[in-house]
Amino acid sequence: MFIKKGDDIMKLAGKVAVISAAASGMGRAGANLFAKEGAKVVILDVNQEQGELVVEEIKQSGGEAQFYKIDLIELDAIKEVIDRIDLQYGKIDVLWNHVGTPGPNGFENVTEEEYDFAMGLNLKSGFFTTQYALKSIRKAGTGSIIFTSSVGGLKASPTSVVYSTGKGAVVNLVRSLAVNLAKEKIRVNGICPSLAETPMMAQFLARSKDDDPEKNKQFLLERIPLGRFARPDDIAKAALFLASDESTYISGVNLPVDGAYMA
Ligand SMILES: NC(=O)c1ccc[n+]([C@@H]2O[C@H](COP(=O)([O-])OP(=O)(O)OC[C@H]3O[C@@H](n4cnc5c(N)ncnc54)[C@H](O)[C@@H]3O)[C@@H](O)[C@H]2O)c1
């Protein structure tokens, strides 16, 4: 269904879009953009104050949004929230699994607890959110599932083995699900940002090799051919493309949004 918005066409009119970790950063930019494009946006995040603020900014711009407070490491809580969304909206057209964590530094000193938490949030959470949401996505007829990986999932990370392992697994989860769900016209794609200007960026810079965030920042900036870090909107626009019917023949792709860093 297409609805006119001035001279433009709303790309997500009539669609229900669920975005995890959308109270901040790239997810927040995505929630705002998806709502502007006509989606009913459901925000899942542990930060209630910030989540409600995003709902407010969407409503003030004339969009529709709802917030659910949830710790996305807890599978039972995810199942319950997805069931509530299904009851309320009757379907899910777009699921963007954006939640993740930088995880512990290095390799040798990583504890089992740190490993389980990072893998839990970077991989297991999105795996099961998708599994629980599948029945609602099927009701939409077609669907677009998006995972946030990282350039650290496409190549080695010099600073965090666990992050790279988890995000690398997301890259192959995307491919496997794309093949498994293709018959049902459900598309699955990944987005791989390089450093993006969000609160999480400080955590990445703080744990880098030289323990000097400012030096690390310059070092990394020099390795991005387009000469700047990603802005939340850069990633939101890529997600919009993958969420919308403009990408109906694209599935199983892990798209770097990285200023040519991977190149
Ligand atoms: N920022 C970067 O440089 C960068 C680069 C590559 C990939 N990524 C990936 O992007 C995603 C998020 O990044 P961002 O930069 O938009 O983050 P951000 O720091 O702006 O926001 C993170 C959000 O996640 C929420 N959150 C954290 N733990 C949660 C939990 N257990 N349950 C529910 N919500 C939780 C926070 O409340 C916050 O709203 C992650 O998957 C991350 O690995 C980030």
Coordinates of C-alpha atoms and ligand atoms in Angstrom, one line a residue:
M1 CA 0.0 0.0 0.0
F2 CA 1.4 3.4 -0.9
I3 CA 0.1 6.7 0.6
K4 CA 1.1 10.1 -0.6
K5 CA 3.1 12.4 1.7
G6 CA 3.3 15.7 -0.2
D7 CA 5.0 14.7 -3.4
D8 CA 6.6 11.7 -1.8
I9 CA 5.4 8.2 -1.1
M10 CA 5.5 6.8 2.4
K11 CA 7.7 3.7 2.3
L12 CA 6.3 1.9 5.3
A13 CA 2.7 2.9 5.3
G14 CA 0.5 0.4 7.2
K15 CA 3.5 -1.6 8.4
V16 CA 4.2 -2.6 12.0
A17 CA 7.9 -2.2 12.8
V18 CA 9.5 -3.6 16.0
I19 CA 13.0 -2.2 16.8
S20 CA 15.2 -3.4 19.7
A21 CA 17.5 -1.0 21.5
A22 CA 15.7 1.9 19.9
A23 CA 15.8 4.3 22.9
S24 CA 19.2 5.7 21.7
G25 CA 21.6 6.0 18.9
M26 CA 21.0 4.3 15.5
G27 CA 17.8 2.5 16.8
R28 CA 16.3 5.8 17.9
A29 CA 17.1 7.4 14.5
G30 CA 15.5 4.3 12.8
A31 CA 12.4 4.6 15.0
N32 CA 11.9 8.2 14.0
L33 CA 12.6 7.6 10.3
F34 CA 10.3 4.5 10.1
A35 CA 7.5 6.4 11.8
K36 CA 7.9 9.3 9.4
E37 CA 7.5 6.8 6.6
G38 CA 4.2 5.6 8.0
A39 CA 5.1 2.7 10.2
K40 CA 3.6 1.9 13.6
V41 CA 6.8 1.6 15.5
V42 CA 7.3 -0.5 18.6
I43 CA 10.4 0.3 20.6
L44 CA 12.0 -2.4 22.9
D45 CA 14.6 -1.1 25.3
V46 CA 15.6 -1.4 28.9
N47 CA 15.9 2.4 29.3
Q48 CA 12.3 3.5 30.2
E49 CA 12.9 7.3 30.4
Q50 CA 14.8 7.4 27.1
G51 CA 12.3 5.0 25.4
E52 CA 9.3 7.2 26.4
L53 CA 11.1 10.2 25.2
V54 CA 11.6 8.7 21.7
V55 CA 7.9 7.8 21.6
E56 CA 7.1 11.4 22.5
E57 CA 9.3 12.8 19.8
I58 CA 7.7 10.5 17.2
K59 CA 4.2 11.5 18.3
Q60 CA 5.1 15.2 18.2
S61 CA 6.1 14.7 14.6
G62 CA 2.7 13.1 13.9
G63 CA 3.8 9.5 13.9
E64 CA 2.7 6.4 15.8
A65 CA 4.9 4.6 18.4
Q66 CA 4.8 2.5 21.5
F67 CA 7.5 1.6 24.1
Y68 CA 8.0 -1.6 25.9
K69 CA 10.5 -1.7 28.8
I70 CA 12.4 -5.0 28.5
D71 CA 15.8 -6.4 29.3
L72 CA 16.6 -8.2 26.0
I73 CA 18.9 -10.7 27.7
E74 CA 15.9 -12.4 29.2
L75 CA 14.2 -14.8 26.7
D76 CA 11.0 -15.2 28.7
A77 CA 10.5 -11.5 28.8
I78 CA 11.1 -11.3 25.0
K79 CA 8.5 -14.0 24.4
E80 CA 5.9 -12.2 26.5
V81 CA 6.5 -8.9 24.8
I82 CA 6.3 -10.4 21.3
D83 CA 3.0 -12.1 22.3
R84 CA 1.6 -8.8 23.5
I85 CA 2.6 -7.0 20.3
D86 CA 0.9 -9.8 18.3
L87 CA -2.3 -9.4 20.3
Q88 CA -2.2 -5.6 19.9
Y89 CA -1.2 -5.2 16.3
G90 CA -2.1 -8.6 14.8
K91 CA 1.2 -8.8 12.8
I92 CA 4.8 -7.7 12.5
D93 CA 6.0 -6.6 9.1
V94 CA 9.5 -5.4 10.1
L95 CA 11.7 -6.7 12.9
W96 CA 15.0 -4.9 13.4
N97 CA 17.2 -6.7 16.0
H98 CA 19.5 -3.9 16.8
V99 CA 20.5 -4.7 20.4
G100 CA 24.1 -5.4 21.2
T101 CA 27.1 -4.7 23.5
P102 CA 30.8 -4.1 22.9
G103 CA 31.6 -7.0 25.3
P104 CA 34.9 -7.6 27.1
N105 CA 38.3 -6.6 25.8
G106 CA 40.9 -9.1 24.5
F107 CA 40.8 -12.9 24.8
E108 CA 42.9 -14.4 27.6
N109 CA 41.2 -12.7 30.6
V110 CA 37.6 -13.1 29.3
T111 CA 35.4 -14.8 32.0
E112 CA 32.6 -17.2 31.2
E113 CA 30.1 -14.7 32.6
E114 CA 31.4 -11.9 30.3
Y115 CA 31.3 -14.3 27.3
D116 CA 27.8 -15.5 28.1
F117 CA 26.4 -11.9 28.5
A118 CA 28.0 -10.6 25.3
M119 CA 27.1 -13.6 23.2
G120 CA 23.6 -13.5 24.8
L121 CA 23.0 -9.9 23.8
N122 CA 24.8 -9.9 20.5
L123 CA 23.5 -13.2 19.1
K124 CA 21.1 -15.2 21.3
S125 CA 18.7 -12.3 21.9
G126 CA 18.1 -11.6 18.2
F127 CA 18.0 -15.3 17.3
F128 CA 15.1 -15.9 19.8
T129 CA 13.3 -12.6 19.2
T130 CA 13.1 -13.6 15.6
Q131 CA 12.0 -17.2 16.4
Y132 CA 9.2 -15.8 18.7
A133 CA 8.2 -13.2 16.2
L134 CA 7.9 -15.5 13.2
K135 CA 4.2 -16.3 13.7
S136 CA 3.4 -12.6 13.7
I137 CA 5.7 -11.9 10.7
R138 CA 3.9 -14.7 8.8
K139 CA 0.6 -13.0 9.4
A140 CA 2.0 -9.9 7.6
G141 CA 2.3 -12.0 4.4
T142 CA 5.8 -10.8 3.7
G143 CA 8.3 -9.6 6.1
S144 CA 11.7 -7.9 6.5
I145 CA 14.0 -9.0 9.3
I146 CA 17.1 -6.9 9.9
F147 CA 20.0 -7.6 12.3
T148 CA 22.7 -5.2 13.3
S149 CA 26.1 -6.8 13.0
S150 CA 29.3 -4.7 12.6
V151 CA 32.3 -4.4 10.5
G152 CA 33.8 -6.4 13.4
G153 CA 31.6 -9.3 12.3
L154 CA 33.1 -9.2 8.7
K155 CA 36.7 -9.1 9.8
A156 CA 38.9 -9.7 12.8
S157 CA 38.7 -7.3 15.7
P158 CA 42.1 -6.3 17.2
T159 CA 40.5 -5.5 20.5
S160 CA 37.6 -7.9 21.2
V161 CA 37.5 -11.5 20.2
V162 CA 34.1 -12.0 21.8
Y163 CA 32.5 -9.1 20.0
S164 CA 33.9 -10.2 16.6
T165 CA 32.8 -13.8 17.3
G166 CA 29.3 -12.8 18.1
K167 CA 28.8 -10.3 15.3
G168 CA 30.4 -12.8 12.9
A169 CA 27.8 -15.4 13.9
V170 CA 25.1 -12.8 13.3
V171 CA 26.4 -12.5 9.7
N172 CA 25.9 -16.2 9.1
L173 CA 22.6 -16.2 11.0
V174 CA 21.4 -13.6 8.5
R175 CA 22.4 -15.8 5.6
S176 CA 20.9 -19.0 7.1
L177 CA 17.6 -17.4 8.0
A178 CA 17.4 -15.7 4.6
V179 CA 17.6 -19.1 2.9
N180 CA 15.3 -20.8 5.4
L181 CA 12.6 -18.2 5.2
A182 CA 12.8 -17.3 1.5
K183 CA 9.9 -19.6 0.5
E184 CA 7.6 -17.6 2.7
K185 CA 8.8 -14.3 1.1
I186 CA 10.4 -13.2 4.4
R187 CA 13.7 -11.4 3.8
V188 CA 16.6 -11.3 6.2
N189 CA 19.5 -8.9 6.0
G190 CA 22.2 -7.5 8.1
I191 CA 23.7 -4.0 8.6
C192 CA 27.4 -3.7 9.4
P193 CA 28.3 -0.3 10.7
S194 CA 31.8 0.9 11.4
L195 CA 32.2 3.3 14.3
A196 CA 29.0 5.4 14.7
E197 CA 28.5 8.5 16.7
T198 CA 26.3 7.2 19.5
P199 CA 26.9 6.7 23.3
M200 CA 28.3 3.2 22.5
M201 CA 31.1 4.7 20.5
A202 CA 32.8 5.9 23.7
Q203 CA 32.9 2.3 24.9
F204 CA 34.6 1.1 21.7
L205 CA 37.2 3.9 21.9
A206 CA 37.9 3.4 25.6
R207 CA 38.8 -0.3 25.2
S208 CA 41.1 0.1 22.1
K209 CA 44.8 -0.8 22.1
D210 CA 46.5 2.4 23.3
D211 CA 44.1 3.2 26.2
D212 CA 43.9 6.7 24.8
P213 CA 40.5 7.3 23.4
E214 CA 41.4 10.5 21.6
K215 CA 44.4 8.9 19.9
N216 CA 42.3 5.9 19.0
K217 CA 39.6 8.1 17.5
Q218 CA 42.1 9.8 15.2
F219 CA 43.7 6.4 14.3
L220 CA 40.3 5.0 13.3
L221 CA 39.1 8.1 11.5
E222 CA 42.2 8.0 9.3
R223 CA 41.1 4.5 8.2
I224 CA 37.7 5.6 6.9
P225 CA 38.0 6.7 3.3
L226 CA 34.9 8.9 3.5
G227 CA 36.6 10.9 6.3
R228 CA 34.0 10.8 9.0
F229 CA 32.3 8.3 11.5
A230 CA 28.8 7.1 10.7
R231 CA 25.9 9.2 11.9
P232 CA 22.9 7.4 13.4
D233 CA 20.8 8.6 10.4
D234 CA 23.3 6.9 7.9
I235 CA 22.4 3.5 9.5
A236 CA 18.7 4.4 9.8
K237 CA 18.5 5.1 6.1
A238 CA 20.1 1.8 5.2
A239 CA 17.6 0.0 7.6
L240 CA 14.7 1.8 5.9
F241 CA 15.8 0.6 2.5
L242 CA 16.0 -3.0 3.8
A243 CA 12.7 -2.7 5.6
S244 CA 10.8 -1.3 2.7
D245 CA 9.5 -2.7 -0.6
E246 CA 12.4 -1.0 -2.4
S247 CA 14.5 -4.0 -1.5
T248 CA 12.1 -6.9 -2.3
Y249 CA 14.8 -8.8 -4.2
I250 CA 17.5 -8.4 -1.5
S251 CA 17.9 -11.1 1.1
G252 CA 20.9 -12.7 2.8
V253 CA 23.0 -9.6 2.5
N254 CA 25.2 -8.1 5.2
L255 CA 25.6 -4.5 4.1
P256 CA 28.6 -2.5 5.4
V257 CA 27.5 1.1 6.2
D258 CA 31.0 2.2 6.9
G259 CA 32.3 5.0 4.7
A260 CA 34.3 2.5 2.6
Y261 CA 36.2 1.1 5.6
M262 CA 35.8 -2.5 4.5
A263 CA 36.9 -1.6 1.0
Ligands
LIG1 N1 28.1 2.7 17.9 C1 29.0 2.0 17.1 O1 30.1 2.5 16.9 C2 28.6 0.7 16.6 C3 29.3 0.2 15.5 C4 29.0 -1.1 15.0 C5 27.9 -1.8 15.5 N2 27.2 -1.3 16.5 C6 26.0 -2.0 17.0 O2 24.9 -1.2 17.1 C7 24.0 -1.6 18.1 C8 23.7 -0.5 19.1 O3 24.4 0.5 18.9 P1 24.1 2.1 19.1 O4 25.4 2.7 18.9 O5 22.9 2.5 18.4 O6 23.9 2.1 20.7 P2 23.5 3.2 21.8 O7 24.6 3.1 22.8 O8 23.1 4.5 21.2 O9 22.2 2.6 22.4 C9 22.1 1.3 22.9 C10 20.7 1.0 23.4 O10 20.6 -0.3 23.8 C11 19.8 -0.4 25.0 N3 20.2 -1.6 25.7 C12 21.4 -2.0 26.2 N4 21.3 -3.2 26.8 C13 20.0 -3.6 26.7 C14 19.3 -4.7 27.2 N5 19.9 -5.7 27.9 N6 18.0 -4.8 26.9 C15 17.4 -3.8 26.2 N7 18.0 -2.7 25.8 C16 19.3 -2.6 26.0 C17 20.2 0.9 25.7 O11 19.3 1.2 26.8 C18 20.3 1.9 24.6 O12 19.1 2.5 24.4 C19 24.7 -2.8 18.8 O13 24.3 -4.0 18.3 C20 26.2 -2.5 18.4 O14 27.0 -3.7 18.5 C21 27.5 -0.1 17.1

